[in-house]
Amino acid sequence: MTSPLLGPVDIRALAAELGVRPTKTLGQNFLHDANTIRRIVRSAELTPGERVLEIGPGLGSLTLGLLEAGHPVTAVEIDPVLAQALPRTVDARLPGAPLTTVGADALRLLELPEPAPTALVANLPYNVAVPVVLHLLATFPSLRSGLVMVQSEVADRLVAPPGSRTYGVPSVKAAWFAAATRAGAVGRAVFWPAPNVDSALVRLVRHEPPTTAATRQQVFAVVDAAFAQRRKTLRSALAGWAGSPAAAEELLRGAGIDPQARGETLGVADYARLAGVAVNR
Ligand code: SAM
């Protein structure tokens, strides 16, 4: 039997047939390498028959890989031409495969058709990758794990531990929801058109957020304030958030954090504790 996956010739033919000219704005770089697609599906470590949420199915490269491996897919695509064509592409190559297509902007998604997907697997549009991951983890508690392809530098930020050079707001916020690890690099030649950045896979496994009296929004507000001036001491960087440098120092001491420390040395549990002290003051 021939493979249902889309190779370089299929991708170009399909794009031509649909009149699709890939845009940078929507991060449209389509996968045309069966080995990479199967590697992504394997790296996702899905349970048999697990339903997957795919963001940005594009021409259907990864969608077909997931369906081929026996996973029902809920696919969310912002481009109406691509969203409309996807069921036809799948029907032609894997007739009757369990696909649900939603034409929508992933950043505005507030509900999904039942049954709820429990894993996120996506080759994400690079310019909105972090907001999309954070929005989905916040909005859909059914998602227990994820495997996302992002720009290599973004992967570094998502998985960075406190104190490392690439640690920042995305690292702390992702750590609120999940443990993030790098799951390998992906070259440029497996895409059409080839992007001008390298890519990497990030695996996410949801965990309980840190215990705190503060809400997630309150914790994230402290994180944003601390990293807005990341070279400053927390006493100074958090002055605006706390009301004054002295108030910031008092809250930091209350949470057992050195006021002279910098935001990049704190883990998500420290931020959660600090926000909790501020709520109870
Ligand atoms: N999954 C396909 C593949 O691997 O070949 C395409 C991946 S391409 C990097 C990103 C896809 O996300 C494009 O199809 C693009 O139209 C879509 N997209 C961009 N922004 C989006 C958004 N905010 N919500 C949903 N889809 C989006």
JSON list of N, CA, C and O and ligand atoms in Angstrom, two decimals, residues 26-31 54-62 76-79 82 104-107 123-126 128 132, ligand 1:
[
{"chain": "A", "resi": 26, "resn": "LEU", "atom": "N", "xyz": [1.11, 34.10, 8.71]},
{"chain": "A", "resi": 26, "resn": "LEU", "atom": "CA", "xyz": [0.43, 32.97, 9.36]},
{"chain": "A", "resi": 26, "resn": "LEU", "atom": "C", "xyz": [1.42, 31.83, 9.63]},
{"chain": "A", "resi": 26, "resn": "LEU", "atom": "O", "xyz": [1.01, 30.73, 10.00]},
{"chain": "A", "resi": 27, "resn": "GLY", "atom": "N", "xyz": [2.70, 32.08, 9.45]},
{"chain": "A", "resi": 27, "resn": "GLY", "atom": "CA", "xyz": [3.73, 31.07, 9.74]},
{"chain": "A", "resi": 27, "resn": "GLY", "atom": "C", "xyz": [3.53, 29.81, 8.93]},
{"chain": "A", "resi": 27, "resn": "GLY", "atom": "O", "xyz": [3.67, 28.69, 9.44]},
{"chain": "A", "resi": 28, "resn": "GLN", "atom": "N", "xyz": [3.20, 29.97, 7.65]},
{"chain": "A", "resi": 28, "resn": "GLN", "atom": "CA", "xyz": [2.86, 28.79, 6.83]},
{"chain": "A", "resi": 28, "resn": "GLN", "atom": "C", "xyz": [4.09, 28.13, 6.20]},
{"chain": "A", "resi": 28, "resn": "GLN", "atom": "O", "xyz": [4.54, 28.50, 5.12]},
{"chain": "A", "resi": 29, "resn": "ASN", "atom": "N", "xyz": [4.65, 27.17, 6.91]},
{"chain": "A", "resi": 29, "resn": "ASN", "atom": "CA", "xyz": [5.72, 26.32, 6.40]},
{"chain": "A", "resi": 29, "resn": "ASN", "atom": "C", "xyz": [5.23, 24.89, 6.56]},
{"chain": "A", "resi": 29, "resn": "ASN", "atom": "O", "xyz": [4.98, 24.45, 7.68]},
{"chain": "A", "resi": 30, "resn": "PHE", "atom": "N", "xyz": [5.05, 24.22, 5.43]},
{"chain": "A", "resi": 30, "resn": "PHE", "atom": "CA", "xyz": [4.39, 22.91, 5.45]},
{"chain": "A", "resi": 30, "resn": "PHE", "atom": "C", "xyz": [5.40, 21.77, 5.43]},
{"chain": "A", "resi": 30, "resn": "PHE", "atom": "O", "xyz": [6.37, 21.79, 4.67]},
{"chain": "A", "resi": 31, "resn": "LEU", "atom": "N", "xyz": [5.15, 20.77, 6.27]},
{"chain": "A", "resi": 31, "resn": "LEU", "atom": "CA", "xyz": [6.05, 19.60, 6.36]},
{"chain": "A", "resi": 31, "resn": "LEU", "atom": "C", "xyz": [5.83, 18.68, 5.16]},
{"chain": "A", "resi": 31, "resn": "LEU", "atom": "O", "xyz": [4.69, 18.39, 4.81]},
{"chain": "A", "resi": 54, "resn": "GLU", "atom": "N", "xyz": [-4.84, 19.36, 17.15]},
{"chain": "A", "resi": 54, "resn": "GLU", "atom": "CA", "xyz": [-3.77, 19.90, 16.30]},
{"chain": "A", "resi": 54, "resn": "GLU", "atom": "C", "xyz": [-4.10, 21.33, 15.94]},
{"chain": "A", "resi": 54, "resn": "GLU", "atom": "O", "xyz": [-5.19, 21.62, 15.43]},
{"chain": "A", "resi": 55, "resn": "ILE", "atom": "N", "xyz": [-3.16, 22.23, 16.20]},
{"chain": "A", "resi": 55, "resn": "ILE", "atom": "CA", "xyz": [-3.35, 23.64, 15.81]},
{"chain": "A", "resi": 55, "resn": "ILE", "atom": "C", "xyz": [-2.60, 23.86, 14.51]},
{"chain": "A", "resi": 55, "resn": "ILE", "atom": "O", "xyz": [-1.44, 23.48, 14.38]},
{"chain": "A", "resi": 56, "resn": "GLY", "atom": "N", "xyz": [-3.28, 24.47, 13.53]},
{"chain": "A", "resi": 56, "resn": "GLY", "atom": "CA", "xyz": [-2.66, 24.78, 12.25]},
{"chain": "A", "resi": 56, "resn": "GLY", "atom": "C", "xyz": [-2.34, 23.55, 11.42]},
{"chain": "A", "resi": 56, "resn": "GLY", "atom": "O", "xyz": [-1.18, 23.27, 11.13]},
{"chain": "A", "resi": 57, "resn": "PRO", "atom": "N", "xyz": [-3.35, 22.77, 11.02]},
{"chain": "A", "resi": 57, "resn": "PRO", "atom": "CA", "xyz": [-3.09, 21.57, 10.22]},
{"chain": "A", "resi": 57, "resn": "PRO", "atom": "C", "xyz": [-2.55, 21.90, 8.82]},
{"chain": "A", "resi": 57, "resn": "PRO", "atom": "O", "xyz": [-1.95, 21.02, 8.19]},
{"chain": "A", "resi": 58, "resn": "GLY", "atom": "N", "xyz": [-2.76, 23.13, 8.35]},
{"chain": "A", "resi": 58, "resn": "GLY", "atom": "CA", "xyz": [-2.24, 23.50, 7.03]},
{"chain": "A", "resi": 58, "resn": "GLY", "atom": "C", "xyz": [-2.81, 22.61, 5.94]},
{"chain": "A", "resi": 58, "resn": "GLY", "atom": "O", "xyz": [-4.02, 22.41, 5.84]},
{"chain": "A", "resi": 59, "resn": "LEU", "atom": "N", "xyz": [-1.92, 22.02, 5.15]},
{"chain": "A", "resi": 59, "resn": "LEU", "atom": "CA", "xyz": [-2.36, 21.14, 4.05]},
{"chain": "A", "resi": 59, "resn": "LEU", "atom": "C", "xyz": [-2.67, 19.73, 4.54]},
{"chain": "A", "resi": 59, "resn": "LEU", "atom": "O", "xyz": [-3.19, 18.92, 3.78]},
{"chain": "A", "resi": 60, "resn": "GLY", "atom": "N", "xyz": [-2.33, 19.43, 5.80]},
{"chain": "A", "resi": 60, "resn": "GLY", "atom": "CA", "xyz": [-2.71, 18.14, 6.38]},
{"chain": "A", "resi": 60, "resn": "GLY", "atom": "C", "xyz": [-1.55, 17.18, 6.64]},
{"chain": "A", "resi": 60, "resn": "GLY", "atom": "O", "xyz": [-1.78, 16.02, 7.01]},
{"chain": "A", "resi": 61, "resn": "SER", "atom": "N", "xyz": [-0.32, 17.65, 6.52]},
{"chain": "A", "resi": 61, "resn": "SER", "atom": "CA", "xyz": [0.85, 16.75, 6.65]},
{"chain": "A", "resi": 61, "resn": "SER", "atom": "C", "xyz": [0.85, 15.98, 7.97]},
{"chain": "A", "resi": 61, "resn": "SER", "atom": "O", "xyz": [0.91, 14.75, 8.00]},
{"chain": "A", "resi": 62, "resn": "LEU", "atom": "N", "xyz": [0.81, 16.73, 9.07]},
{"chain": "A", "resi": 62, "resn": "LEU", "atom": "CA", "xyz": [0.88, 16.10, 10.40]},
{"chain": "A", "resi": 62, "resn": "LEU", "atom": "C", "xyz": [-0.45, 15.43, 10.76]},
{"chain": "A", "resi": 62, "resn": "LEU", "atom": "O", "xyz": [-0.48, 14.38, 11.42]},
{"chain": "A", "resi": 76, "resn": "VAL", "atom": "N", "xyz": [-7.62, 22.67, 14.32]},
{"chain": "A", "resi": 76, "resn": "VAL", "atom": "CA", "xyz": [-8.07, 24.07, 14.33]},
{"chain": "A", "resi": 76, "resn": "VAL", "atom": "C", "xyz": [-7.20, 24.89, 13.40]},
{"chain": "A", "resi": 76, "resn": "VAL", "atom": "O", "xyz": [-6.00, 25.04, 13.65]},
{"chain": "A", "resi": 77, "resn": "GLU", "atom": "N", "xyz": [-7.79, 25.42, 12.34]},
{"chain": "A", "resi": 77, "resn": "GLU", "atom": "CA", "xyz": [-7.02, 26.15, 11.32]},
{"chain": "A", "resi": 77, "resn": "GLU", "atom": "C", "xyz": [-7.65, 27.52, 11.09]},
{"chain": "A", "resi": 77, "resn": "GLU", "atom": "O", "xyz": [-8.85, 27.63, 10.88]},
{"chain": "A", "resi": 78, "resn": "ILE", "atom": "N", "xyz": [-6.80, 28.55, 11.08]},
{"chain": "A", "resi": 78, "resn": "ILE", "atom": "CA", "xyz": [-7.29, 29.92, 10.93]},
{"chain": "A", "resi": 78, "resn": "ILE", "atom": "C", "xyz": [-7.56, 30.28, 9.45]},
{"chain": "A", "resi": 78, "resn": "ILE", "atom": "O", "xyz": [-8.43, 31.10, 9.15]},
{"chain": "A", "resi": 79, "resn": "ASP", "atom": "N", "xyz": [-6.81, 29.66, 8.53]},
{"chain": "A", "resi": 79, "resn": "ASP", "atom": "CA", "xyz": [-6.93, 29.99, 7.11]},
{"chain": "A", "resi": 79, "resn": "ASP", "atom": "C", "xyz": [-8.13, 29.26, 6.52]},
{"chain": "A", "resi": 79, "resn": "ASP", "atom": "O", "xyz": [-8.15, 28.03, 6.44]},
{"chain": "A", "resi": 82, "resn": "LEU", "atom": "N", "xyz": [-7.57, 26.59, 3.77]},
{"chain": "A", "resi": 82, "resn": "LEU", "atom": "CA", "xyz": [-6.95, 25.35, 4.27]},
{"chain": "A", "resi": 82, "resn": "LEU", "atom": "C", "xyz": [-7.95, 24.56, 5.12]},
{"chain": "A", "resi": 82, "resn": "LEU", "atom": "O", "xyz": [-8.02, 23.33, 5.02]},
{"chain": "A", "resi": 104, "resn": "ALA", "atom": "N", "xyz": [-10.92, 28.36, 12.95]},
{"chain": "A", "resi": 104, "resn": "ALA", "atom": "CA", "xyz": [-10.87, 29.37, 14.02]},
{"chain": "A", "resi": 104, "resn": "ALA", "atom": "C", "xyz": [-9.44, 29.79, 14.30]},
{"chain": "A", "resi": 104, "resn": "ALA", "atom": "O", "xyz": [-8.48, 29.10, 13.94]},
{"chain": "A", "resi": 105, "resn": "ASP", "atom": "N", "xyz": [-9.33, 30.94, 14.99]},
{"chain": "A", "resi": 105, "resn": "ASP", "atom": "CA", "xyz": [-8.04, 31.43, 15.49]},
{"chain": "A", "resi": 105, "resn": "ASP", "atom": "C", "xyz": [-7.79, 30.75, 16.84]},
{"chain": "A", "resi": 105, "resn": "ASP", "atom": "O", "xyz": [-8.58, 30.91, 17.78]},
{"chain": "A", "resi": 106, "resn": "ALA", "atom": "N", "xyz": [-6.71, 29.99, 16.95]},
{"chain": "A", "resi": 106, "resn": "ALA", "atom": "CA", "xyz": [-6.42, 29.24, 18.18]},
{"chain": "A", "resi": 106, "resn": "ALA", "atom": "C", "xyz": [-6.33, 30.15, 19.39]},
{"chain": "A", "resi": 106, "resn": "ALA", "atom": "O", "xyz": [-6.64, 29.74, 20.52]},
{"chain": "A", "resi": 107, "resn": "LEU", "atom": "N", "xyz": [-5.93, 31.41, 19.17]},
{"chain": "A", "resi": 107, "resn": "LEU", "atom": "CA", "xyz": [-5.77, 32.34, 20.30]},
{"chain": "A", "resi": 107, "resn": "LEU", "atom": "C", "xyz": [-7.11, 32.78, 20.88]},
{"chain": "A", "resi": 107, "resn": "LEU", "atom": "O", "xyz": [-7.17, 33.31, 21.98]},
{"chain": "A", "resi": 123, "resn": "ASN", "atom": "N", "xyz": [2.65, 21.59, 14.74]},
{"chain": "A", "resi": 123, "resn": "ASN", "atom": "CA", "xyz": [3.74, 22.34, 14.15]},
{"chain": "A", "resi": 123, "resn": "ASN", "atom": "C", "xyz": [3.23, 23.78, 14.15]},
{"chain": "A", "resi": 123, "resn": "ASN", "atom": "O", "xyz": [2.48, 24.17, 13.27]},
{"chain": "A", "resi": 124, "resn": "LEU", "atom": "N", "xyz": [3.60, 24.53, 15.19]},
{"chain": "A", "resi": 124, "resn": "LEU", "atom": "CA", "xyz": [2.92, 25.80, 15.45]},
{"chain": "A", "resi": 124, "resn": "LEU", "atom": "C", "xyz": [3.39, 26.93, 14.55]},
{"chain": "A", "resi": 124, "resn": "LEU", "atom": "O", "xyz": [4.56, 26.97, 14.15]},
{"chain": "A", "resi": 125, "resn": "PRO", "atom": "N", "xyz": [2.47, 27.87, 14.24]},
{"chain": "A", "resi": 125, "resn": "PRO", "atom": "CA", "xyz": [2.89, 29.10, 13.55]},
{"chain": "A", "resi": 125, "resn": "PRO", "atom": "C", "xyz": [3.86, 29.83, 14.49]},
{"chain": "A", "resi": 125, "resn": "PRO", "atom": "O", "xyz": [3.53, 30.11, 15.64]},
{"chain": "A", "resi": 126, "resn": "TYR", "atom": "N", "xyz": [5.09, 30.10, 13.99]},
{"chain": "A", "resi": 126, "resn": "TYR", "atom": "CA", "xyz": [6.16, 30.50, 14.90]},
{"chain": "A", "resi": 126, "resn": "TYR", "atom": "C", "xyz": [5.95, 31.82, 15.62]},
{"chain": "A", "resi": 126, "resn": "TYR", "atom": "O", "xyz": [6.33, 31.96, 16.77]},
{"chain": "A", "resi": 128, "resn": "VAL", "atom": "N", "xyz": [3.30, 33.10, 16.89]},
{"chain": "A", "resi": 128, "resn": "VAL", "atom": "CA", "xyz": [2.34, 33.09, 18.00]},
{"chain": "A", "resi": 128, "resn": "VAL", "atom": "C", "xyz": [2.46, 31.80, 18.84]},
{"chain": "A", "resi": 128, "resn": "VAL", "atom": "O", "xyz": [1.55, 31.50, 19.62]},
{"chain": "A", "resi": 132, "resn": "VAL", "atom": "N", "xyz": [-0.08, 30.79, 21.98]},
{"chain": "A", "resi": 132, "resn": "VAL", "atom": "CA", "xyz": [-1.00, 29.69, 21.67]},
{"chain": "A", "resi": 132, "resn": "VAL", "atom": "C", "xyz": [-0.87, 28.58, 22.72]},
{"chain": "A", "resi": 132, "resn": "VAL", "atom": "O", "xyz": [-1.87, 28.12, 23.27]},
{"chain": "B", "resi": 1, "resn": "SAM", "atom": "N1", "xyz": [0.68, 21.42, 10.39]},
{"chain": "B", "resi": 1, "resn": "SAM", "atom": "C1", "xyz": [1.09, 21.82, 9.05]},
{"chain": "B", "resi": 1, "resn": "SAM", "atom": "C2", "xyz": [2.37, 21.13, 8.69]},
{"chain": "B", "resi": 1, "resn": "SAM", "atom": "O1", "xyz": [3.05, 20.66, 9.61]},
{"chain": "B", "resi": 1, "resn": "SAM", "atom": "O2", "xyz": [2.70, 21.09, 7.52]},
{"chain": "B", "resi": 1, "resn": "SAM", "atom": "C3", "xyz": [1.23, 23.34, 8.91]},
{"chain": "B", "resi": 1, "resn": "SAM", "atom": "C4", "xyz": [2.08, 24.02, 9.95]},
{"chain": "B", "resi": 1, "resn": "SAM", "atom": "S1", "xyz": [2.39, 25.73, 9.62]},
{"chain": "B", "resi": 1, "resn": "SAM", "atom": "C5", "xyz": [3.92, 25.94, 10.49]},
{"chain": "B", "resi": 1, "resn": "SAM", "atom": "C6", "xyz": [1.29, 26.63, 10.71]},
{"chain": "B", "resi": 1, "resn": "SAM", "atom": "C7", "xyz": [-0.20, 26.54, 10.38]},
{"chain": "B", "resi": 1, "resn": "SAM", "atom": "O3", "xyz": [-0.92, 27.27, 11.38]},
{"chain": "B", "resi": 1, "resn": "SAM", "atom": "C8", "xyz": [-0.62, 27.13, 9.05]},
{"chain": "B", "resi": 1, "resn": "SAM", "atom": "O4", "xyz": [-1.50, 26.26, 8.40]},
{"chain": "B", "resi": 1, "resn": "SAM", "atom": "C9", "xyz": [-1.37, 28.44, 9.43]},
{"chain": "B", "resi": 1, "resn": "SAM", "atom": "O5", "xyz": [-2.38, 28.81, 8.50]},
{"chain": "B", "resi": 1, "resn": "SAM", "atom": "C10", "xyz": [-1.94, 28.06, 10.77]},
{"chain": "B", "resi": 1, "resn": "SAM", "atom": "N2", "xyz": [-2.18, 29.18, 11.72]},
{"chain": "B", "resi": 1, "resn": "SAM", "atom": "C11", "xyz": [-1.49, 30.36, 11.83]},
{"chain": "B", "resi": 1, "resn": "SAM", "atom": "N3", "xyz": [-1.97, 31.10, 12.83]},
{"chain": "B", "resi": 1, "resn": "SAM", "atom": "C12", "xyz": [-2.99, 30.38, 13.40]},
{"chain": "B", "resi": 1, "resn": "SAM", "atom": "C13", "xyz": [-3.89, 30.63, 14.48]},
{"chain": "B", "resi": 1, "resn": "SAM", "atom": "N4", "xyz": [-3.81, 31.76, 15.20]},
{"chain": "B", "resi": 1, "resn": "SAM", "atom": "N5", "xyz": [-4.82, 29.70, 14.78]},
{"chain": "B", "resi": 1, "resn": "SAM", "atom": "C14", "xyz": [-4.92, 28.54, 14.04]},
{"chain": "B", "resi": 1, "resn": "SAM", "atom": "N6", "xyz": [-4.09, 28.26, 13.00]},
{"chain": "B", "resi": 1, "resn": "SAM", "atom": "C15", "xyz": [-3.13, 29.17, 12.69]}
]
